[in-house]
Tab-separated table of C-alpha atoms in Angstrom:
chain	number	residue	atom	x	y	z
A	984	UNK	CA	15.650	54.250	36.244
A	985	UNK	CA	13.974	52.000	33.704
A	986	UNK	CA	10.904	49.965	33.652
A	987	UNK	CA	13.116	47.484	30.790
A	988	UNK	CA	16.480	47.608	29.691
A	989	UNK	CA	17.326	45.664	26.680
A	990	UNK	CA	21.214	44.640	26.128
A	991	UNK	CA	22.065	44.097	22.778
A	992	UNK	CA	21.008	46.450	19.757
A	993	UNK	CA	20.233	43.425	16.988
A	994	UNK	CA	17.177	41.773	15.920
A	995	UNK	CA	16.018	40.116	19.133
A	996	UNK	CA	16.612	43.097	20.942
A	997	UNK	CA	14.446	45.561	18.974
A	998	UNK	CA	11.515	43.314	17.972
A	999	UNK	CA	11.517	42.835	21.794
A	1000	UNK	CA	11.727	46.339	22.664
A	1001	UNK	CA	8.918	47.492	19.754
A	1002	UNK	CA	6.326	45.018	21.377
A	1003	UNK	CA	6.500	46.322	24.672
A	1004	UNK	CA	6.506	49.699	24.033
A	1005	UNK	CA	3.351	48.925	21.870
A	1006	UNK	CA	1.768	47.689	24.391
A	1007	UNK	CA	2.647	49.772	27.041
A	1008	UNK	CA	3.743	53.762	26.305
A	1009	UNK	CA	4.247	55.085	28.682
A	1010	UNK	CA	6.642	53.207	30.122
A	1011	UNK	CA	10.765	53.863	29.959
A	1012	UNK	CA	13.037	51.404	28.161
A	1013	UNK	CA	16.537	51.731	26.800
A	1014	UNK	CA	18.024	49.130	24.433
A	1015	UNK	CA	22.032	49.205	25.270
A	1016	UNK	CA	24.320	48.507	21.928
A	1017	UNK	CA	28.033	47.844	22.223
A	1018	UNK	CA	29.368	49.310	19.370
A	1019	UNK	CA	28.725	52.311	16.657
A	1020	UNK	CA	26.005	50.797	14.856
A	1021	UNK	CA	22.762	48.863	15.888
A	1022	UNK	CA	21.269	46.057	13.880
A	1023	UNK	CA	25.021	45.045	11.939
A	1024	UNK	CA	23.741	41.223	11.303
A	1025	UNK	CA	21.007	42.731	9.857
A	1026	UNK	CA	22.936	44.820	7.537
A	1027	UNK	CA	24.955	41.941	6.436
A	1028	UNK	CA	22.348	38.841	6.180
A	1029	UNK	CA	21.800	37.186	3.074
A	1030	UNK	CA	24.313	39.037	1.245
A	1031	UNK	CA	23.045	42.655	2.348
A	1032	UNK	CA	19.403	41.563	1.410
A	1033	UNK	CA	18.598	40.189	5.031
A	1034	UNK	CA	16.964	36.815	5.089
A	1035	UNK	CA	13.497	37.999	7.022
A	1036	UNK	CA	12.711	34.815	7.947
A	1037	UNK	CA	11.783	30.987	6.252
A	1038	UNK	CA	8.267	30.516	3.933
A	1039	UNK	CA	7.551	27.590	6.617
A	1040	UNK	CA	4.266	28.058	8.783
A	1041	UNK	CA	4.159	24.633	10.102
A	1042	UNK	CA	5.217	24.831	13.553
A	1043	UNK	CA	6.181	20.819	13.683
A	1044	UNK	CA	8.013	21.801	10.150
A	1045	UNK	CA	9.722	25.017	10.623
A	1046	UNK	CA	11.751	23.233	14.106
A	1047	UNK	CA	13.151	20.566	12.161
A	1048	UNK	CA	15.367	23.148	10.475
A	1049	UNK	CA	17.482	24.287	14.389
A	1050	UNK	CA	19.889	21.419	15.523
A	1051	UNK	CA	19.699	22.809	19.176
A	1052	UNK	CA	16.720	24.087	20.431
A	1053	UNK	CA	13.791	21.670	18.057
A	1054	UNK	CA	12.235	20.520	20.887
A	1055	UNK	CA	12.012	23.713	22.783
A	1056	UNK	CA	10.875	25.983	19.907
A	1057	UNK	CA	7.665	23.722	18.997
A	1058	UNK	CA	5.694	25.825	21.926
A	1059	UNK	CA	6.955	29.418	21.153
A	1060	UNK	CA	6.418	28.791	17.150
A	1061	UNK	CA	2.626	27.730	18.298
A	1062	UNK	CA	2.491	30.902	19.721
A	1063	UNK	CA	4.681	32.873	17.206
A	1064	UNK	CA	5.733	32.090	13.796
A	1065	UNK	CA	7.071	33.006	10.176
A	1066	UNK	CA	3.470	33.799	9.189
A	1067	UNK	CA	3.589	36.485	12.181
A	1068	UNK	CA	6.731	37.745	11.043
A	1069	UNK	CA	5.448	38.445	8.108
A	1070	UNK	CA	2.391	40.665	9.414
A	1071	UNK	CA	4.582	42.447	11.276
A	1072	UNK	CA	6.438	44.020	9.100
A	1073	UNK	CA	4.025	44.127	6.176
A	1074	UNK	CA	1.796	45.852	8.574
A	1075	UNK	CA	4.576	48.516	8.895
A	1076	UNK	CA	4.686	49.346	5.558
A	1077	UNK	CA	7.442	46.793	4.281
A	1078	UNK	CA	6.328	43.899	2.084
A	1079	UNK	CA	8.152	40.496	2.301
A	1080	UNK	CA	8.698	38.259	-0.819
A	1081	UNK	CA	9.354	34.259	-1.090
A	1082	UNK	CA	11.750	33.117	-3.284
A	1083	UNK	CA	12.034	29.608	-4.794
A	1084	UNK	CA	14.018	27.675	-1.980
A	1085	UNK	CA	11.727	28.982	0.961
A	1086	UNK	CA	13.560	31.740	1.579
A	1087	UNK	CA	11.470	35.322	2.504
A	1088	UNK	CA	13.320	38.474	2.078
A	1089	UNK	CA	12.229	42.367	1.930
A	1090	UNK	CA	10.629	43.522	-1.366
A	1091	UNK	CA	13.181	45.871	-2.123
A	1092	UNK	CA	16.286	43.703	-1.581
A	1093	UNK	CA	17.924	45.762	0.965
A	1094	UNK	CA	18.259	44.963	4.349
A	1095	UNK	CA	18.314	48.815	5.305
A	1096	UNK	CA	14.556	48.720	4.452
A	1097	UNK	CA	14.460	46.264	7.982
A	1098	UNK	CA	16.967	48.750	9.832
A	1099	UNK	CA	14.983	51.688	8.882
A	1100	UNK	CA	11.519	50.378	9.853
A	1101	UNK	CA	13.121	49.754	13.402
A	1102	UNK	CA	14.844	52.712	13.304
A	1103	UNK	CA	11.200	54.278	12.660
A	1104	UNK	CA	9.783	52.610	15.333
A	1105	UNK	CA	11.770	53.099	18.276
A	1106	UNK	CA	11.720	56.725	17.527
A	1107	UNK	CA	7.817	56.867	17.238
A	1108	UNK	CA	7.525	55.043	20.646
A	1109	UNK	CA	9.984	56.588	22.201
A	1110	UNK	CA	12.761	53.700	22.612
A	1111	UNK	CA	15.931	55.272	23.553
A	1112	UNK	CA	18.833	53.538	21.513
A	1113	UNK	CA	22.467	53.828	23.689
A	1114	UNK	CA	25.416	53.431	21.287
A	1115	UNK	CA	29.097	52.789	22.563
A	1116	UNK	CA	27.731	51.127	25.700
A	1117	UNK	CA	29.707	48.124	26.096
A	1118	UNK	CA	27.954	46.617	29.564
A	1119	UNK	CA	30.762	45.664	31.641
A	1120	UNK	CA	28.734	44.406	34.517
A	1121	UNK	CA	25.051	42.943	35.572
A	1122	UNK	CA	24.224	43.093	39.106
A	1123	UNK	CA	20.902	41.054	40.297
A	1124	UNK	CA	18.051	43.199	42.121
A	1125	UNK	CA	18.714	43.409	46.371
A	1126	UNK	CA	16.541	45.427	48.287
A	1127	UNK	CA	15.440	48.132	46.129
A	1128	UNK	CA	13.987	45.095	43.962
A	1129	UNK	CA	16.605	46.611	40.555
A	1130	UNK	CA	18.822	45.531	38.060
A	1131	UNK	CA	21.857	47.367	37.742
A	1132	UNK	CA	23.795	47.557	35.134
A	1133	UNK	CA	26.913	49.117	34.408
A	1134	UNK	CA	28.616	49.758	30.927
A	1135	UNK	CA	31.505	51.255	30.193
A	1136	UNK	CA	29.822	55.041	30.665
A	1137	UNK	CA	27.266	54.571	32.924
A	1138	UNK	CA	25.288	52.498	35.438
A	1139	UNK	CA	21.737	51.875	34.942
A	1140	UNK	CA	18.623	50.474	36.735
A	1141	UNK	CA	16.319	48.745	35.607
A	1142	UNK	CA	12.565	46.406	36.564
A	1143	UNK	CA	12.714	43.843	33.650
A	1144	UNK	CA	16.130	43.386	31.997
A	1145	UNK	CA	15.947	41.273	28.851
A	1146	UNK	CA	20.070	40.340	27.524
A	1147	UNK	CA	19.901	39.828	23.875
A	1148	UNK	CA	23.643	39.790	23.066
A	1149	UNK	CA	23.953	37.287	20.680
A	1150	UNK	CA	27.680	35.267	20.919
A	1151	UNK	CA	29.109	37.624	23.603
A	1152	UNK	CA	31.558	35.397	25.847
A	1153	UNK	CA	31.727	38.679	28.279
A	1154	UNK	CA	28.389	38.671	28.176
A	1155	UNK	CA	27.771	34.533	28.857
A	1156	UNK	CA	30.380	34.826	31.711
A	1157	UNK	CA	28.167	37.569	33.724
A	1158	UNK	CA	25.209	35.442	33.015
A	1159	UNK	CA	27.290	32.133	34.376
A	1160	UNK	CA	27.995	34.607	37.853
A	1161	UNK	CA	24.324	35.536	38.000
A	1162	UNK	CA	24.246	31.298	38.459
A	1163	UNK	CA	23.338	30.268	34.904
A	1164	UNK	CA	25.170	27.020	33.206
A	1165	UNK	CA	26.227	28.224	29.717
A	1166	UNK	CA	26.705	25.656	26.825
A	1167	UNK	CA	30.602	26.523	25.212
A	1168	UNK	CA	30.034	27.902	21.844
A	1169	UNK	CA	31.600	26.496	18.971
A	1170	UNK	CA	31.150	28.267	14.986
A	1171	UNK	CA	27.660	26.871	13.231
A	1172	UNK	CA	27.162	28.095	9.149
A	1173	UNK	CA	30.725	27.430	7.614
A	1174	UNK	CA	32.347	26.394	4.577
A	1175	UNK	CA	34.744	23.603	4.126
A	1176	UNK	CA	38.134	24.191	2.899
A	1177	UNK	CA	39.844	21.795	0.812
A	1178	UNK	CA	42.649	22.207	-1.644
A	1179	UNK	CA	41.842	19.080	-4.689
A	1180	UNK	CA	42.876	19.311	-7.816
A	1181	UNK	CA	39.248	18.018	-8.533
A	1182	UNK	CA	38.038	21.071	-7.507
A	1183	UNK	CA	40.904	23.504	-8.646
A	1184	UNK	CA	39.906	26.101	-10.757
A	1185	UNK	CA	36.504	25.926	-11.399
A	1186	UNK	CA	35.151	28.317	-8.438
A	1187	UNK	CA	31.965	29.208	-8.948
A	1188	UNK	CA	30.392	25.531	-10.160
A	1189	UNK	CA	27.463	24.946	-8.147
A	1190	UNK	CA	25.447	21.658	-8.942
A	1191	UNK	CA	23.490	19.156	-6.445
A	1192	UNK	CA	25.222	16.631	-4.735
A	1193	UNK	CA	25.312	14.406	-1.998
A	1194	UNK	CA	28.007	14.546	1.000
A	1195	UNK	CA	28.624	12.606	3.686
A	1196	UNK	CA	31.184	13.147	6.594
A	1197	UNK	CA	33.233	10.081	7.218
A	1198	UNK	CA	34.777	8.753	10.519
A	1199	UNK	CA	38.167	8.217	9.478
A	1200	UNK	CA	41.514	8.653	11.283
A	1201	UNK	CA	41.686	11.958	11.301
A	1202	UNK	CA	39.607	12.085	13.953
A	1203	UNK	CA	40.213	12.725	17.552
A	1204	UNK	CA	39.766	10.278	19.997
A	1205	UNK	CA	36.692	11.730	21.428
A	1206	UNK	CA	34.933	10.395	18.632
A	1207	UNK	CA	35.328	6.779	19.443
A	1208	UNK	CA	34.282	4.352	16.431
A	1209	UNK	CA	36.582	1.219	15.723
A	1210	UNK	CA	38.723	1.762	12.553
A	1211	UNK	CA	38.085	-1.344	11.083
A	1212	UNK	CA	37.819	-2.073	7.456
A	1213	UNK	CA	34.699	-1.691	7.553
A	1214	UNK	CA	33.652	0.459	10.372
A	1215	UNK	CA	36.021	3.082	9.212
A	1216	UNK	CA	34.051	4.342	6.330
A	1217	UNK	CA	31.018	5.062	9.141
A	1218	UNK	CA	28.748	8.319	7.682
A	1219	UNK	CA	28.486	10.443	10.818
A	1220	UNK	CA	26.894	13.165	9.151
A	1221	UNK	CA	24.682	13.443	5.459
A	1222	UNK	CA	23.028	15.981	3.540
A	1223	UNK	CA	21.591	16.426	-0.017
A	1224	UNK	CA	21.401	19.806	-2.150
A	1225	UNK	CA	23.176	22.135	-3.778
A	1226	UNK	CA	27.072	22.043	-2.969
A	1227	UNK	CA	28.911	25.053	-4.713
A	1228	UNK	CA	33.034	25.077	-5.176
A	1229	UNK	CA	34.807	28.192	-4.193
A	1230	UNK	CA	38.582	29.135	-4.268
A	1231	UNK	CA	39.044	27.929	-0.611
A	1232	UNK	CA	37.129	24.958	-0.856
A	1233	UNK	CA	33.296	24.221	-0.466
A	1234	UNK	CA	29.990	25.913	0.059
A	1235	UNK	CA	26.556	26.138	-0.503
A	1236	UNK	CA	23.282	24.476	0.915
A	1237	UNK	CA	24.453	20.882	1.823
A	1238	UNK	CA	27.780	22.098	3.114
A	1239	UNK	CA	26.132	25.098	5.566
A	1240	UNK	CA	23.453	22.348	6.975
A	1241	UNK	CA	26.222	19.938	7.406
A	1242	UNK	CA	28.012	22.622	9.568
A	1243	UNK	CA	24.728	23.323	11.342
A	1244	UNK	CA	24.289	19.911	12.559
A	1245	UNK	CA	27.665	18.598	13.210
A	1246	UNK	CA	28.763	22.025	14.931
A	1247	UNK	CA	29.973	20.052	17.642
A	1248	UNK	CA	31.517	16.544	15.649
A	1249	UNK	CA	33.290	19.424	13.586
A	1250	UNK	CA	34.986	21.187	16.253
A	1251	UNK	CA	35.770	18.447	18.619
A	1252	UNK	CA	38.089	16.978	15.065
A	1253	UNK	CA	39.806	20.189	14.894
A	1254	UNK	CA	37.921	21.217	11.505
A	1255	UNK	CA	40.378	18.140	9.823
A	1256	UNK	CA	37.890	15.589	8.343
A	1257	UNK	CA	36.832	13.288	5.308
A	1258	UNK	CA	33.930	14.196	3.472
A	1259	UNK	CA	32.841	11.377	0.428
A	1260	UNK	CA	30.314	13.683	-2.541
A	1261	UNK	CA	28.097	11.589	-4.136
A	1262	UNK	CA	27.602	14.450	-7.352
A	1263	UNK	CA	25.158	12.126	-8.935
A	1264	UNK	CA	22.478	11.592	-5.776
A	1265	UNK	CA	20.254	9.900	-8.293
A	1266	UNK	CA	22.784	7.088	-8.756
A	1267	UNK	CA	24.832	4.607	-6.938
A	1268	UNK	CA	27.949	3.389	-7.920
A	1269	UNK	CA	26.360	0.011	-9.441
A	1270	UNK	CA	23.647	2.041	-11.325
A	1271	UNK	CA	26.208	4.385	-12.669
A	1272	UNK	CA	29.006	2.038	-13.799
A	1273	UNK	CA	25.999	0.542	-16.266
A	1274	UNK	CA	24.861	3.145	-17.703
A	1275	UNK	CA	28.438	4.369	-18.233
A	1276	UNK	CA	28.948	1.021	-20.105
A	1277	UNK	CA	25.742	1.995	-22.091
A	1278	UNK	CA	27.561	5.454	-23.259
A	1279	UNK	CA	30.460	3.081	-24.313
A	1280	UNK	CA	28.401	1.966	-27.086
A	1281	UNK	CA	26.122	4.517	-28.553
A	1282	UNK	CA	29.565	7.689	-28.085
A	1283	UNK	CA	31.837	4.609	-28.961
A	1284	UNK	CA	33.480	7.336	-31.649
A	1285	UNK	CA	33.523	10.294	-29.309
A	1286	UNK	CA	36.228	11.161	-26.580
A	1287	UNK	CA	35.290	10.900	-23.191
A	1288	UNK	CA	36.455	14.185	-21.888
A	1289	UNK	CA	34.513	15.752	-24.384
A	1290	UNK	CA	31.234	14.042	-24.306
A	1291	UNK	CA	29.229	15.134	-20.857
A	1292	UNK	CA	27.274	11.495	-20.218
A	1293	UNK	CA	26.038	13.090	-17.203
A	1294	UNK	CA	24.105	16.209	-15.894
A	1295	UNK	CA	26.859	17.986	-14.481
A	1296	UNK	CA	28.708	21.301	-15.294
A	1297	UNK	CA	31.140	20.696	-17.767
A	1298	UNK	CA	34.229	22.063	-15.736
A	1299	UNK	CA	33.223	19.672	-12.998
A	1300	UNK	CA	33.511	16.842	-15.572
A	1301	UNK	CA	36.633	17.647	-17.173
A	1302	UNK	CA	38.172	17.487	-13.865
A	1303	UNK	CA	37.050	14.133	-12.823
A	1304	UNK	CA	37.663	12.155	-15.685
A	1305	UNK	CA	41.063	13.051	-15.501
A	1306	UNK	CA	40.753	12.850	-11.925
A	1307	UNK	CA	39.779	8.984	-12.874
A	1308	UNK	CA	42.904	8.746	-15.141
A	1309	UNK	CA	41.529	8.798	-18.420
A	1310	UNK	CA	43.907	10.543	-20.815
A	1311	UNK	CA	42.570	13.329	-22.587
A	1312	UNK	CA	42.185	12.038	-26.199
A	1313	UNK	CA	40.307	8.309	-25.138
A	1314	UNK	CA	37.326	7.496	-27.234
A	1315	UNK	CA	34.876	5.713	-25.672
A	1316	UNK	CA	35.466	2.953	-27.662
A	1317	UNK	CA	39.203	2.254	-25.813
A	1318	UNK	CA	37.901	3.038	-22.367
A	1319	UNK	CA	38.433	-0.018	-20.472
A	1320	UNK	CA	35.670	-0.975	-17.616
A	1321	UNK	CA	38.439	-0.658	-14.932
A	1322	UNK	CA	38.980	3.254	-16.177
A	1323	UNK	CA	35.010	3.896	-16.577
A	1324	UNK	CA	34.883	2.170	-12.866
A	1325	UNK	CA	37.468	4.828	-11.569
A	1326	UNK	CA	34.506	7.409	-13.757
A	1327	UNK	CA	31.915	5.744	-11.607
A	1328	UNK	CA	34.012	5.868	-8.280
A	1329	UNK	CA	34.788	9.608	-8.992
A	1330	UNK	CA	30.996	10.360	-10.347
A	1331	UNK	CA	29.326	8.633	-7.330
A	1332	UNK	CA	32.137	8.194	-4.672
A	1333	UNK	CA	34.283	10.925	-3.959
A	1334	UNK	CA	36.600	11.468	-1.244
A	1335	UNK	CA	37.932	14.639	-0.143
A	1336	UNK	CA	39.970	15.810	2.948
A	1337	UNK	CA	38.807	19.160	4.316
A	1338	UNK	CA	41.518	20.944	6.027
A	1339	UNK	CA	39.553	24.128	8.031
A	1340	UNK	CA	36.756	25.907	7.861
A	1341	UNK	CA	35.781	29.510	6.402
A	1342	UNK	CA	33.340	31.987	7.902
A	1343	UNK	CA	30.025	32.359	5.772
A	1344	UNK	CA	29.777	35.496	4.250
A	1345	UNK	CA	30.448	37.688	7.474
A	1346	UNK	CA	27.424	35.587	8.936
A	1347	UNK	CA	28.632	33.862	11.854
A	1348	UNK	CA	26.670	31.876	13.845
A	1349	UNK	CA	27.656	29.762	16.982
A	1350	UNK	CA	25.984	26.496	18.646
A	1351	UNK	CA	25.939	26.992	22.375
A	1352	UNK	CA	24.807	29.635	25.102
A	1353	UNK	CA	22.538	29.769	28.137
A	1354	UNK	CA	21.450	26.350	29.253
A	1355	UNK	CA	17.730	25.475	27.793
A	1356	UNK	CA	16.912	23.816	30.684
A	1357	UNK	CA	17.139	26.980	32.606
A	1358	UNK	CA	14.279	29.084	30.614
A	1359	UNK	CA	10.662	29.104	30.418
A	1360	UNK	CA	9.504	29.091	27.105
A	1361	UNK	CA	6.199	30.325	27.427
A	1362	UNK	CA	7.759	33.365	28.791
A	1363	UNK	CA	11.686	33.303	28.194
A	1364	UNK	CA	12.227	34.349	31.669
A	1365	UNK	CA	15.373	33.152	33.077
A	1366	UNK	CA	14.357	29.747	35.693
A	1367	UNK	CA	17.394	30.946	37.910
A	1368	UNK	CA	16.939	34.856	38.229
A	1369	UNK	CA	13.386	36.358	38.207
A	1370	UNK	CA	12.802	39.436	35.923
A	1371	UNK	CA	15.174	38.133	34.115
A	1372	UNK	CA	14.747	37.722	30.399
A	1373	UNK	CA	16.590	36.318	27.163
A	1374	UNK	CA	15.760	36.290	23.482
A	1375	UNK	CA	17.879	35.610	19.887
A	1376	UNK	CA	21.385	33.718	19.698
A	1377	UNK	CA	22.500	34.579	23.603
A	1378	UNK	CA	20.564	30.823	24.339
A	1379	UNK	CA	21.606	27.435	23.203
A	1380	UNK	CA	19.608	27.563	19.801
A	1381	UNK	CA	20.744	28.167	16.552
A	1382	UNK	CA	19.347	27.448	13.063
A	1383	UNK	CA	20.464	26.247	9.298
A	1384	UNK	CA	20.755	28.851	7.095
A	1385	UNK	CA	17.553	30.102	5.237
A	1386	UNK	CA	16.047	32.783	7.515
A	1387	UNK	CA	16.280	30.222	10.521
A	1388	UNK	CA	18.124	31.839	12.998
A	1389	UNK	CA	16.247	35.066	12.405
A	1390	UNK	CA	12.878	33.653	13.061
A	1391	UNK	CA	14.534	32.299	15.886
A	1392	UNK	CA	15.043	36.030	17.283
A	1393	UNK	CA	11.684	37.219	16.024
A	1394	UNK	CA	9.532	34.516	18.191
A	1395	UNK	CA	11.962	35.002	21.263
A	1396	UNK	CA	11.626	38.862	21.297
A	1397	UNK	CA	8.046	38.288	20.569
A	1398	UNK	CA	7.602	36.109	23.233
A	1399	UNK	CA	9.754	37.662	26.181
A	1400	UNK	CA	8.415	40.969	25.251
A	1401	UNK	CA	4.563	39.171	26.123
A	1402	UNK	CA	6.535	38.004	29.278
A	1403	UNK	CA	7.480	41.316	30.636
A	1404	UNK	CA	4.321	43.283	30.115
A	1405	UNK	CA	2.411	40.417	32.000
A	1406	UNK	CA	4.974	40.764	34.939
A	1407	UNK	CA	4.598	44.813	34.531
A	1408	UNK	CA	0.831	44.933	35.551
């Protein structure tokens, strides 16, 4: 018999656990973890440095960055946020450092350094940590007042259970028999793929850019805009930073937020879509047609392919003014305004067809989960089931990439671990 019992062995789950044995030790609680290891999103974030969490301490700031789940997290980030994160762990020996985008990661640039101060932790308070425990079934309290829980080696009982799964469908279909409504998940934080000769062979060109996600007729006919002339060129989706070319396609910043917030646009088109890059955000196509006239003149003696007019990575160049059919050995000079308007179009204006998606570095991410509408957030107790708790990814909320999603586990763990030691006195 347990006083808590935790389900899920990741980030939400231990910060959760830590907090409540804290503040009460002498009770008995058990975290339950599915497979061999505990903490494996940890291990893997950022690369295998583990994003901490986001150098944002505005509470009205920091929910602007979760397309599900802003309006909800404004309370819980009053009551727990990054700057609270970061006391935590600093006060357990384990310095956190910003870097330039925002981003806060350990000092030493391993995410074991997280694993092991948990690690530490539970042991100290005496947090029992059951591996291989795949829970196979949650049964609601009857009249000895108890959670049950079975996995696949044992059943347990519990006073408080708090699930913390993450994106476990097994997991989400229990909850939906226990009564709650569960959002379908669909993949958040991916790359686009797209095969371009624009793009070919230069993987590894990163530069800042503009994309937009077109309606076009590739889309399925739940997204219903008229294909008109004009209407069919509708931006459904836009986002400005750094976009990075890889062998499958595209990443980086702009194209991870642009999965974030059109998780759902994304999947309900299949992952087949049109996508127009604007890799000059500081021009138009107007403005940039000019000023290519203006390099006409002064480089009039120069070739075109081989005089960059524009900040942009050379390879990236190359390709699109060939890309705007402008033969290798043009001067300046001979470059016709039609040809430097193709430039322009290509510059300011370009479309690409992406054809699938690719995880993110191991990181997946999912919109969807337990219904919002059926929590408390000032306690993160479950509205349908009492003693019933949730915390991290298992709940409709999920976050851009940048340390997001983790403070998003910190602050519900936080706050559902205050939740069950005011329901345990």
């Amino acid at each position: 018999m347990f006083d808590v019992l935790i389900i899920g062995g990741g980030a939400a789950g231990f910060y959760a656990a830590i907090h409540i044995a804290e503040a009460k030790p002498n009770i008995k609680i058990a975290i339950l973890e599915r497979g061999k290891d505990v903490l494996s999103k940890v291990k893997i974030s950022g690369g295998g440095r583990c994003n901490v969490t986001h150098a944002e301490f505005d509470p009205g700031a920091l929910v602007k960055n979760y397309p599900r789940g802003e309006k909800e997290l404004l309370g819980p980030f009053h009551t727990y946020c990054s700057g609270d994160t970061v006391s935590f762990f600093e006060e357990r020996g384990v310095p956190l450092k910003m870097e330039a985008d925002g981003r806060m990661f350990p000092a030493s640039n391993s995410s074991q350094t997280i694993i092991d101060c948990f690690l530490k932790e539970t042991d100290r308070l005496g947090i029992q940590v059951l591996k291989h425990s795949s829970v196979i079934a949650i049964n609601p309290p009857k009249e000895e007042a108890v959670w049950t829980v079975t996995s696949i080696k044992k059943t347990y009982s519990c006073k408080k259970l708090l699930v913390a799964t993450g994106s476990n469908p097994k997991i989400w279909k229990m909850l939906e028999n226990l009564g709650h409504s569960v959002t379908p998940p669909v993949p958040s934080l991916f790359t686009f793929n797209c095969k371009d000769e624009r793009i070919k062979g230069i993987p590894g060109v990163s530069t800042k850019a503009r994309v937009e996600v077109l309606a076009k007729k590739t889309y399925t006919s739940k997204i219903t805009i008229k294909l008109g002339s004009k209407t069919a060129e509708k931006v459904l989706l836009s986002e400005e930073g750094p976009v990075l070319i890889t062998h499958w396609g595209l990443s980086g910043p702009a194209i991870l937020k642009l999965s974030a917030w059109g998780a759902q646009i994304l999947n309900d088109c299949n992952y087949k879509f049109w996508i127009r890059i604007n890799w000059l955000p500081d021009y138009h196509p107007e403005s940039i047609i000019d000023f290519l006239m203006e390099i006409k003149d002064v480089e009039a003696k120069r070739t075109v392919l081989r005089t960059k007019a524009v900040d942009l990575p050379r390879r990236l160049w190359t390709n699109l003014v060939r890309a705007a059919n402008i033969p290798e050995d043009m001067k300046w000079a001979d470059a016709t305004r039609p040809l430097l308007q193709n430039l322009a179009n290509q510059l300011t204006s370009c479309e690409f067809q992406i054809e699938g998606k690719s995880t993110f570095k191991d990181e997946f991410v999912t919109a969807g989960g337990v219904r919002l509408k059926e929590i408390n957030f000032k306690t993160y107790e479950s509205k349908v089931q009492p003693n019933l708790f949730f915390a991290g990814e298992v709940i409709d909320v999920d976050g851009i990439t940048g340390g997001f999603n983790f403070q998003n586990a910190w602050t519900g763990g936080y706050i559902a671990a205050q939740g069950i030691i005011k329901s345990l006195n």
